Amino acid sequence: MTVSVFRDLHHSRTPGDPLVLPGPWDAASARVFADAGFLALATPSAGVAASLGYEDGATPVAEMFAAVARIARAVPVPVSADIEAGYGLPPKELVERLLETGAVGCNLEDSADGVLEDPQRQADRLAEVRAVAGDQLFVNARVDTYVHGVPDGTDQETETIARARLYAAAGADCVYPIAAPPESLPRLAAAIPAPLNVFALPDGPTPRRLGELGATRITFGPGLQRQAMAAVRRIVDRLHAL
């Protein structure tokens, strides 16, 4: 599936109709989501890590790319890959390895080891990725201001918008202020000149409501994988009761 199809899915969306991207953690879950009619998928690094037996952030780079490749091969819809902060790979190698998996998009986050990167340095890296990838890759720039906080005296929303605008200017196709509160979404959507990715929580607003608030696309992080594992635990409990 080409990146142009995936890119088109992000544009001309109406309020209340965001692009919903379930997060497969392996080929089997990817097939379930694709068979259910979802138009594209977005792998969660934490969900993939759990499926491979690693803690979040500890998956060896070769295993992460191999898992993404298995998922992309298993389905006829576009797949975007969460590749955390890029594993320290130079932009050229990062893009080449991503494209080899069959993925058409990626998440790149602006923090490392729980610390926010300098925004200009991150923007420069995104620009390098864009220059190498051309139009072959849909880049979703994750903004971690709501995950790791901002320096004292800095307004969180203002900093989020500043980073997002910088990343969009550097060539990011989409911006992902992960964990942004729902009440901030209308202001973020109005101020950021790029599609807005919003993280949906099981007990939070529905995807439709998030779309009404300004979300262009919805992702779930490792939430679906964790719900699946909770279902497995319930099955195990019933087996013990037999």
PDB file of C-alpha atoms in Angstrom:
ATOM      1  CA  MET A   1       0.000   0.000   0.000  1.00  0.00           C
ATOM      2  CA  THR A   2       1.478   3.368  -1.006  1.00  0.00           C
ATOM      3  CA  VAL A   3       2.221   6.326   1.204  1.00  0.00           C
ATOM      4  CA  SER A   4       0.009   8.523  -0.998  1.00  0.00           C
ATOM      5  CA  VAL A   5      -3.042   6.490   0.048  1.00  0.00           C
ATOM      6  CA  PHE A   6      -2.081   6.870   3.699  1.00  0.00           C
ATOM      7  CA  ARG A   7      -1.427  10.593   3.319  1.00  0.00           C
ATOM      8  CA  ASP A   8      -4.770  11.138   1.618  1.00  0.00           C
ATOM      9  CA  LEU A   9      -6.566   9.483   4.545  1.00  0.00           C
ATOM     10  CA  HIS A  10      -5.444  12.374   6.768  1.00  0.00           C
ATOM     11  CA  HIS A  11      -6.856  15.168   4.657  1.00  0.00           C
ATOM     12  CA  SER A  12     -10.331  16.587   4.119  1.00  0.00           C
ATOM     13  CA  ARG A  13     -11.688  14.861   7.201  1.00  0.00           C
ATOM     14  CA  THR A  14     -14.817  16.313   8.736  1.00  0.00           C
ATOM     15  CA  PRO A  15     -15.204  17.083  12.464  1.00  0.00           C
ATOM     16  CA  GLY A  16     -16.292  13.949  14.260  1.00  0.00           C
ATOM     17  CA  ASP A  17     -14.790  11.672  11.589  1.00  0.00           C
ATOM     18  CA  PRO A  18     -11.105  11.257  12.505  1.00  0.00           C
ATOM     19  CA  LEU A  19      -8.909   8.559  10.991  1.00  0.00           C
ATOM     20  CA  VAL A  20      -8.938   5.746  13.563  1.00  0.00           C
ATOM     21  CA  LEU A  21      -5.726   3.716  13.580  1.00  0.00           C
ATOM     22  CA  PRO A  22      -5.765   0.605  15.799  1.00  0.00           C
ATOM     23  CA  GLY A  23      -2.375  -0.468  17.115  1.00  0.00           C
ATOM     24  CA  PRO A  24      -1.428  -4.031  16.163  1.00  0.00           C
ATOM     25  CA  TRP A  25       1.337  -5.674  18.157  1.00  0.00           C
ATOM     26  CA  ASP A  26       1.858  -8.668  15.856  1.00  0.00           C
ATOM     27  CA  ALA A  27       0.720 -10.028  12.498  1.00  0.00           C
ATOM     28  CA  ALA A  28      -2.302 -11.836  13.940  1.00  0.00           C
ATOM     29  CA  SER A  29      -3.728  -8.729  15.624  1.00  0.00           C
ATOM     30  CA  ALA A  30      -3.016  -6.717  12.467  1.00  0.00           C
ATOM     31  CA  ARG A  31      -5.120  -9.131  10.431  1.00  0.00           C
ATOM     32  CA  VAL A  32      -7.989  -8.854  12.908  1.00  0.00           C
ATOM     33  CA  PHE A  33      -7.990  -5.055  12.614  1.00  0.00           C
ATOM     34  CA  ALA A  34      -7.679  -5.075   8.827  1.00  0.00           C
ATOM     35  CA  ASP A  35     -10.422  -7.677   8.466  1.00  0.00           C
ATOM     36  CA  ALA A  36     -12.649  -5.461  10.622  1.00  0.00           C
ATOM     37  CA  GLY A  37     -12.409  -2.775   7.955  1.00  0.00           C
ATOM     38  CA  PHE A  38      -9.948  -0.280   9.404  1.00  0.00           C
ATOM     39  CA  LEU A  39      -8.295   1.691   6.610  1.00  0.00           C
ATOM     40  CA  ALA A  40      -4.803   1.816   8.131  1.00  0.00           C
ATOM     41  CA  LEU A  41      -2.887   0.706  11.228  1.00  0.00           C
ATOM     42  CA  ALA A  42      -0.265   2.231  13.527  1.00  0.00           C
ATOM     43  CA  THR A  43       2.018  -0.030  15.536  1.00  0.00           C
ATOM     44  CA  PRO A  44       2.663   0.903  19.200  1.00  0.00           C
ATOM     45  CA  SER A  45       6.260   0.449  20.320  1.00  0.00           C
ATOM     46  CA  ALA A  46       5.182  -0.538  23.841  1.00  0.00           C
ATOM     47  CA  GLY A  47       2.684  -3.108  22.542  1.00  0.00           C
ATOM     48  CA  VAL A  48       5.225  -4.618  20.169  1.00  0.00           C
ATOM     49  CA  ALA A  49       7.802  -4.683  22.980  1.00  0.00           C
ATOM     50  CA  ALA A  50       5.397  -6.569  25.247  1.00  0.00           C
ATOM     51  CA  SER A  51       4.627  -9.095  22.509  1.00  0.00           C
ATOM     52  CA  LEU A  52       8.364  -9.749  22.127  1.00  0.00           C
ATOM     53  CA  GLY A  53       9.012 -10.028  25.859  1.00  0.00           C
ATOM     54  CA  TYR A  54      10.672  -6.641  26.413  1.00  0.00           C
ATOM     55  CA  GLU A  55       9.933  -3.639  28.557  1.00  0.00           C
ATOM     56  CA  ASP A  56       8.816  -0.515  26.741  1.00  0.00           C
ATOM     57  CA  GLY A  57      11.860   1.170  25.228  1.00  0.00           C
ATOM     58  CA  ALA A  58      14.076  -1.920  25.520  1.00  0.00           C
ATOM     59  CA  THR A  59      13.334  -3.670  22.216  1.00  0.00           C
ATOM     60  CA  PRO A  60      16.502  -4.215  20.145  1.00  0.00           C
ATOM     61  CA  VAL A  61      16.242  -2.201  16.951  1.00  0.00           C
ATOM     62  CA  ALA A  62      16.534  -5.236  14.667  1.00  0.00           C
ATOM     63  CA  GLU A  63      13.676  -6.973  16.458  1.00  0.00           C
ATOM     64  CA  MET A  64      11.464  -3.890  16.268  1.00  0.00           C
ATOM     65  CA  PHE A  65      11.956  -3.513  12.532  1.00  0.00           C
ATOM     66  CA  ALA A  66      11.425  -7.249  12.009  1.00  0.00           C
ATOM     67  CA  ALA A  67       8.138  -7.067  13.929  1.00  0.00           C
ATOM     68  CA  VAL A  68       6.993  -4.087  11.865  1.00  0.00           C
ATOM     69  CA  ALA A  69       7.857  -5.973   8.681  1.00  0.00           C
ATOM     70  CA  ARG A  70       5.778  -8.993   9.753  1.00  0.00           C
ATOM     71  CA  ILE A  71       2.812  -6.709  10.468  1.00  0.00           C
ATOM     72  CA  ALA A  72       3.121  -4.810   7.179  1.00  0.00           C
ATOM     73  CA  ARG A  73       3.361  -8.059   5.184  1.00  0.00           C
ATOM     74  CA  ALA A  74       0.274  -9.479   6.880  1.00  0.00           C
ATOM     75  CA  VAL A  75      -2.237  -6.815   5.823  1.00  0.00           C
ATOM     76  CA  PRO A  76      -3.374  -5.020   2.654  1.00  0.00           C
ATOM     77  CA  VAL A  77      -3.697  -1.608   4.367  1.00  0.00           C
ATOM     78  CA  PRO A  78      -1.060   1.056   5.118  1.00  0.00           C
ATOM     79  CA  VAL A  79       0.992   0.594   8.281  1.00  0.00           C
ATOM     80  CA  SER A  80       2.748   3.318  10.248  1.00  0.00           C
ATOM     81  CA  ALA A  81       5.447   2.314  12.727  1.00  0.00           C
ATOM     82  CA  ASP A  82       6.200   3.749  16.150  1.00  0.00           C
ATOM     83  CA  ILE A  83       9.992   3.853  16.178  1.00  0.00           C
ATOM     84  CA  GLU A  84      10.352   5.805  19.425  1.00  0.00           C
ATOM     85  CA  ALA A  85      13.160   8.369  19.087  1.00  0.00           C
ATOM     86  CA  GLY A  86      14.763   6.603  16.130  1.00  0.00           C
ATOM     87  CA  TYR A  87      17.167   4.332  18.041  1.00  0.00           C
ATOM     88  CA  GLY A  88      20.074   6.686  17.451  1.00  0.00           C
ATOM     89  CA  LEU A  89      20.220   5.778  13.764  1.00  0.00           C
ATOM     90  CA  PRO A  90      21.364   8.354  11.209  1.00  0.00           C
ATOM     91  CA  PRO A  91      18.423   9.629   9.147  1.00  0.00           C
ATOM     92  CA  LYS A  92      19.490   7.840   5.967  1.00  0.00           C
ATOM     93  CA  GLU A  93      19.762   4.450   7.665  1.00  0.00           C
ATOM     94  CA  LEU A  94      16.577   5.047   9.632  1.00  0.00           C
ATOM     95  CA  VAL A  95      14.557   5.796   6.502  1.00  0.00           C
ATOM     96  CA  GLU A  96      16.077   2.926   4.536  1.00  0.00           C
ATOM     97  CA  ARG A  97      15.319   0.412   7.264  1.00  0.00           C
ATOM     98  CA  LEU A  98      11.793   1.705   7.682  1.00  0.00           C
ATOM     99  CA  LEU A  99      11.038   1.485   3.980  1.00  0.00           C
ATOM    100  CA  GLU A 100      12.458  -2.049   3.888  1.00  0.00           C
ATOM    101  CA  THR A 101       9.800  -3.114   6.407  1.00  0.00           C
ATOM    102  CA  GLY A 102       6.997  -2.021   4.109  1.00  0.00           C
ATOM    103  CA  ALA A 103       5.791   0.686   6.505  1.00  0.00           C
ATOM    104  CA  VAL A 104       4.613   3.926   4.913  1.00  0.00           C
ATOM    105  CA  GLY A 105       4.809   6.111   8.008  1.00  0.00           C
ATOM    106  CA  CYS A 106       6.471   6.510  11.376  1.00  0.00           C
ATOM    107  CA  ASN A 107       6.267   8.220  14.753  1.00  0.00           C
ATOM    108  CA  LEU A 108       9.358  10.058  15.959  1.00  0.00           C
ATOM    109  CA  GLU A 109       9.241  11.395  19.507  1.00  0.00           C
ATOM    110  CA  ASP A 110      11.064  14.442  20.859  1.00  0.00           C
ATOM    111  CA  SER A 111      12.340  12.984  24.108  1.00  0.00           C
ATOM    112  CA  ALA A 112      14.978  10.494  25.166  1.00  0.00           C
ATOM    113  CA  ASP A 113      15.267   8.761  28.532  1.00  0.00           C
ATOM    114  CA  GLY A 114      12.440  10.876  29.871  1.00  0.00           C
ATOM    115  CA  VAL A 115      14.010  14.206  28.893  1.00  0.00           C
ATOM    116  CA  LEU A 116      12.696  16.551  26.201  1.00  0.00           C
ATOM    117  CA  GLU A 117      15.047  17.183  23.303  1.00  0.00           C
ATOM    118  CA  ASP A 118      15.966  20.707  22.303  1.00  0.00           C
ATOM    119  CA  PRO A 119      13.157  21.596  19.871  1.00  0.00           C
ATOM    120  CA  GLN A 120      15.417  23.077  17.196  1.00  0.00           C
ATOM    121  CA  ARG A 121      17.649  20.009  17.282  1.00  0.00           C
ATOM    122  CA  GLN A 122      14.589  17.809  16.893  1.00  0.00           C
ATOM    123  CA  ALA A 123      13.298  19.959  14.045  1.00  0.00           C
ATOM    124  CA  ASP A 124      16.652  19.660  12.292  1.00  0.00           C
ATOM    125  CA  ARG A 125      16.505  15.874  12.632  1.00  0.00           C
ATOM    126  CA  LEU A 126      12.979  15.793  11.245  1.00  0.00           C
ATOM    127  CA  ALA A 127      14.116  17.938   8.327  1.00  0.00           C
ATOM    128  CA  GLU A 128      16.927  15.461   7.620  1.00  0.00           C
ATOM    129  CA  VAL A 129      14.480  12.547   7.706  1.00  0.00           C
ATOM    130  CA  ARG A 130      12.186  14.423   5.327  1.00  0.00           C
ATOM    131  CA  ALA A 131      15.053  15.240   2.977  1.00  0.00           C
ATOM    132  CA  VAL A 132      16.125  11.605   2.815  1.00  0.00           C
ATOM    133  CA  ALA A 133      12.617  10.166   2.584  1.00  0.00           C
ATOM    134  CA  GLY A 134      11.164  12.670   0.132  1.00  0.00           C
ATOM    135  CA  ASP A 135       7.499  11.819  -0.249  1.00  0.00           C
ATOM    136  CA  GLN A 136       8.016   8.113   0.501  1.00  0.00           C
ATOM    137  CA  LEU A 137       7.300   8.363   4.231  1.00  0.00           C
ATOM    138  CA  PHE A 138       4.531   9.962   6.313  1.00  0.00           C
ATOM    139  CA  VAL A 139       6.233  11.467   9.367  1.00  0.00           C
ATOM    140  CA  ASN A 140       4.254  11.891  12.581  1.00  0.00           C
ATOM    141  CA  ALA A 141       6.188  14.128  14.995  1.00  0.00           C
ATOM    142  CA  ARG A 142       5.382  13.259  18.590  1.00  0.00           C
ATOM    143  CA  VAL A 143       5.518  16.094  21.121  1.00  0.00           C
ATOM    144  CA  ASP A 144       6.194  14.863  24.666  1.00  0.00           C
ATOM    145  CA  THR A 145       5.506  18.042  26.633  1.00  0.00           C
ATOM    146  CA  TYR A 146       2.479  16.518  28.359  1.00  0.00           C
ATOM    147  CA  VAL A 147       4.328  13.274  29.123  1.00  0.00           C
ATOM    148  CA  HIS A 148       7.526  14.654  30.621  1.00  0.00           C
ATOM    149  CA  GLY A 149       6.480  18.185  31.520  1.00  0.00           C
ATOM    150  CA  VAL A 150       8.112  21.498  30.671  1.00  0.00           C
ATOM    151  CA  PRO A 151      10.569  23.708  32.591  1.00  0.00           C
ATOM    152  CA  ASP A 152       9.236  25.762  35.481  1.00  0.00           C
ATOM    153  CA  GLY A 153       7.755  29.004  34.290  1.00  0.00           C
ATOM    154  CA  THR A 154       6.901  27.609  30.860  1.00  0.00           C
ATOM    155  CA  ASP A 155       3.285  27.273  29.793  1.00  0.00           C
ATOM    156  CA  GLN A 156       2.683  23.687  28.677  1.00  0.00           C
ATOM    157  CA  GLU A 157       0.230  24.493  25.908  1.00  0.00           C
ATOM    158  CA  THR A 158       2.348  27.339  24.543  1.00  0.00           C
ATOM    159  CA  GLU A 159       5.442  25.133  24.467  1.00  0.00           C
ATOM    160  CA  THR A 160       3.498  22.334  22.793  1.00  0.00           C
ATOM    161  CA  ILE A 161       2.267  24.649  20.044  1.00  0.00           C
ATOM    162  CA  ALA A 162       5.734  26.142  19.527  1.00  0.00           C
ATOM    163  CA  ARG A 163       7.303  22.707  19.124  1.00  0.00           C
ATOM    164  CA  ALA A 164       4.516  21.462  16.896  1.00  0.00           C
ATOM    165  CA  ARG A 165       4.768  24.460  14.567  1.00  0.00           C
ATOM    166  CA  LEU A 166       8.535  24.047  14.382  1.00  0.00           C
ATOM    167  CA  TYR A 167       8.197  20.358  13.503  1.00  0.00           C
ATOM    168  CA  ALA A 168       5.539  21.021  10.876  1.00  0.00           C
ATOM    169  CA  ALA A 169       7.776  23.657   9.301  1.00  0.00           C
ATOM    170  CA  ALA A 170      10.588  21.071   9.244  1.00  0.00           C
ATOM    171  CA  GLY A 171       8.450  18.746   7.133  1.00  0.00           C
ATOM    172  CA  ALA A 172       6.415  16.655   9.560  1.00  0.00           C
ATOM    173  CA  ASP A 173       3.157  15.503   7.967  1.00  0.00           C
ATOM    174  CA  CYS A 174       1.323  15.228  11.285  1.00  0.00           C
ATOM    175  CA  VAL A 175       1.902  16.278  14.894  1.00  0.00           C
ATOM    176  CA  TYR A 176       1.180  14.144  17.943  1.00  0.00           C
ATOM    177  CA  PRO A 177       0.976  15.983  21.290  1.00  0.00           C
ATOM    178  CA  ILE A 178       0.577  12.749  23.214  1.00  0.00           C
ATOM    179  CA  ALA A 179      -1.530  12.940  26.387  1.00  0.00           C
ATOM    180  CA  ALA A 180      -2.773  16.458  25.623  1.00  0.00           C
ATOM    181  CA  PRO A 181      -5.944  17.070  27.670  1.00  0.00           C
ATOM    182  CA  PRO A 182      -9.164  17.074  25.644  1.00  0.00           C
ATOM    183  CA  GLU A 183      -9.956  20.663  26.633  1.00  0.00           C
ATOM    184  CA  SER A 184      -6.739  21.818  24.920  1.00  0.00           C
ATOM    185  CA  LEU A 185      -7.467  20.126  21.595  1.00  0.00           C
ATOM    186  CA  PRO A 186      -9.497  22.938  19.959  1.00  0.00           C
ATOM    187  CA  ARG A 187      -6.715  25.448  20.659  1.00  0.00           C
ATOM    188  CA  LEU A 188      -3.995  23.049  19.524  1.00  0.00           C
ATOM    189  CA  ALA A 189      -5.839  22.203  16.312  1.00  0.00           C
ATOM    190  CA  ALA A 190      -6.400  25.884  15.547  1.00  0.00           C
ATOM    191  CA  ALA A 191      -2.754  26.838  16.140  1.00  0.00           C
ATOM    192  CA  ILE A 192      -0.931  23.911  14.508  1.00  0.00           C
ATOM    193  CA  PRO A 193      -0.727  23.904  10.681  1.00  0.00           C
ATOM    194  CA  ALA A 194      -0.743  20.117  10.366  1.00  0.00           C
ATOM    195  CA  PRO A 195      -3.086  17.202  11.064  1.00  0.00           C
ATOM    196  CA  LEU A 196      -3.396  16.454  14.778  1.00  0.00           C
ATOM    197  CA  ASN A 197      -2.869  12.934  16.172  1.00  0.00           C
ATOM    198  CA  VAL A 198      -4.625  12.358  19.502  1.00  0.00           C
ATOM    199  CA  PHE A 199      -4.142   9.498  21.957  1.00  0.00           C
ATOM    200  CA  ALA A 200      -7.420   7.851  23.001  1.00  0.00           C
ATOM    201  CA  LEU A 201      -7.848   6.364  26.467  1.00  0.00           C
ATOM    202  CA  PRO A 202     -10.348   3.608  27.357  1.00  0.00           C
ATOM    203  CA  ASP A 203     -12.066   5.858  29.899  1.00  0.00           C
ATOM    204  CA  GLY A 204     -11.686   9.073  27.893  1.00  0.00           C
ATOM    205  CA  PRO A 205     -13.726  10.733  25.151  1.00  0.00           C
ATOM    206  CA  THR A 206     -14.714   8.578  22.190  1.00  0.00           C
ATOM    207  CA  PRO A 207     -12.814   8.888  18.904  1.00  0.00           C
ATOM    208  CA  ARG A 208     -15.824  10.711  17.450  1.00  0.00           C
ATOM    209  CA  ARG A 209     -15.767  13.244  20.287  1.00  0.00           C
ATOM    210  CA  LEU A 210     -11.996  13.694  19.957  1.00  0.00           C
ATOM    211  CA  GLY A 211     -12.559  14.386  16.266  1.00  0.00           C
ATOM    212  CA  GLU A 212     -15.135  17.028  17.132  1.00  0.00           C
ATOM    213  CA  LEU A 213     -12.544  18.635  19.425  1.00  0.00           C
ATOM    214  CA  GLY A 214      -9.960  18.826  16.632  1.00  0.00           C
ATOM    215  CA  ALA A 215      -8.286  15.434  16.230  1.00  0.00           C
ATOM    216  CA  THR A 216      -7.471  14.384  12.672  1.00  0.00           C
ATOM    217  CA  ARG A 217      -6.405  10.903  13.633  1.00  0.00           C
ATOM    218  CA  ILE A 218      -6.731   8.691  16.686  1.00  0.00           C
ATOM    219  CA  THR A 219      -4.225   6.173  18.009  1.00  0.00           C
ATOM    220  CA  PHE A 220      -4.298   4.018  21.118  1.00  0.00           C
ATOM    221  CA  GLY A 221      -0.684   3.347  22.076  1.00  0.00           C
ATOM    222  CA  PRO A 222      -0.389  -0.063  23.768  1.00  0.00           C
ATOM    223  CA  GLY A 223      -3.963   0.177  25.069  1.00  0.00           C
ATOM    224  CA  LEU A 224      -5.475  -2.426  22.761  1.00  0.00           C
ATOM    225  CA  GLN A 225      -2.673  -4.911  23.408  1.00  0.00           C
ATOM    226  CA  ARG A 226      -3.138  -4.480  27.144  1.00  0.00           C
ATOM    227  CA  GLN A 227      -6.878  -5.025  26.853  1.00  0.00           C
ATOM    228  CA  ALA A 228      -6.208  -8.189  24.852  1.00  0.00           C
ATOM    229  CA  MET A 229      -3.863  -9.468  27.549  1.00  0.00           C
ATOM    230  CA  ALA A 230      -6.491  -8.698  30.183  1.00  0.00           C
ATOM    231  CA  ALA A 231      -8.900 -10.865  28.176  1.00  0.00           C
ATOM    232  CA  VAL A 232      -6.318 -13.670  28.139  1.00  0.00           C
ATOM    233  CA  ARG A 233      -6.019 -13.401  31.919  1.00  0.00           C
ATOM    234  CA  ARG A 234      -9.781 -13.756  32.241  1.00  0.00           C
ATOM    235  CA  ILE A 235      -9.638 -16.892  30.074  1.00  0.00           C
ATOM    236  CA  VAL A 236      -6.881 -18.296  32.294  1.00  0.00           C
ATOM    237  CA  ASP A 237      -8.954 -17.600  35.396  1.00  0.00           C
ATOM    238  CA  ARG A 238     -11.836 -19.571  33.891  1.00  0.00           C
ATOM    239  CA  LEU A 239      -9.485 -22.426  33.048  1.00  0.00           C
ATOM    240  CA  HIS A 240      -8.373 -22.580  36.687  1.00  0.00           C
ATOM    241  CA  ALA A 241     -12.031 -22.768  37.705  1.00  0.00           C
ATOM    242  CA  LEU A 242     -12.748 -25.833  35.539  1.00  0.00           C
TER     243      LEU A 242
END
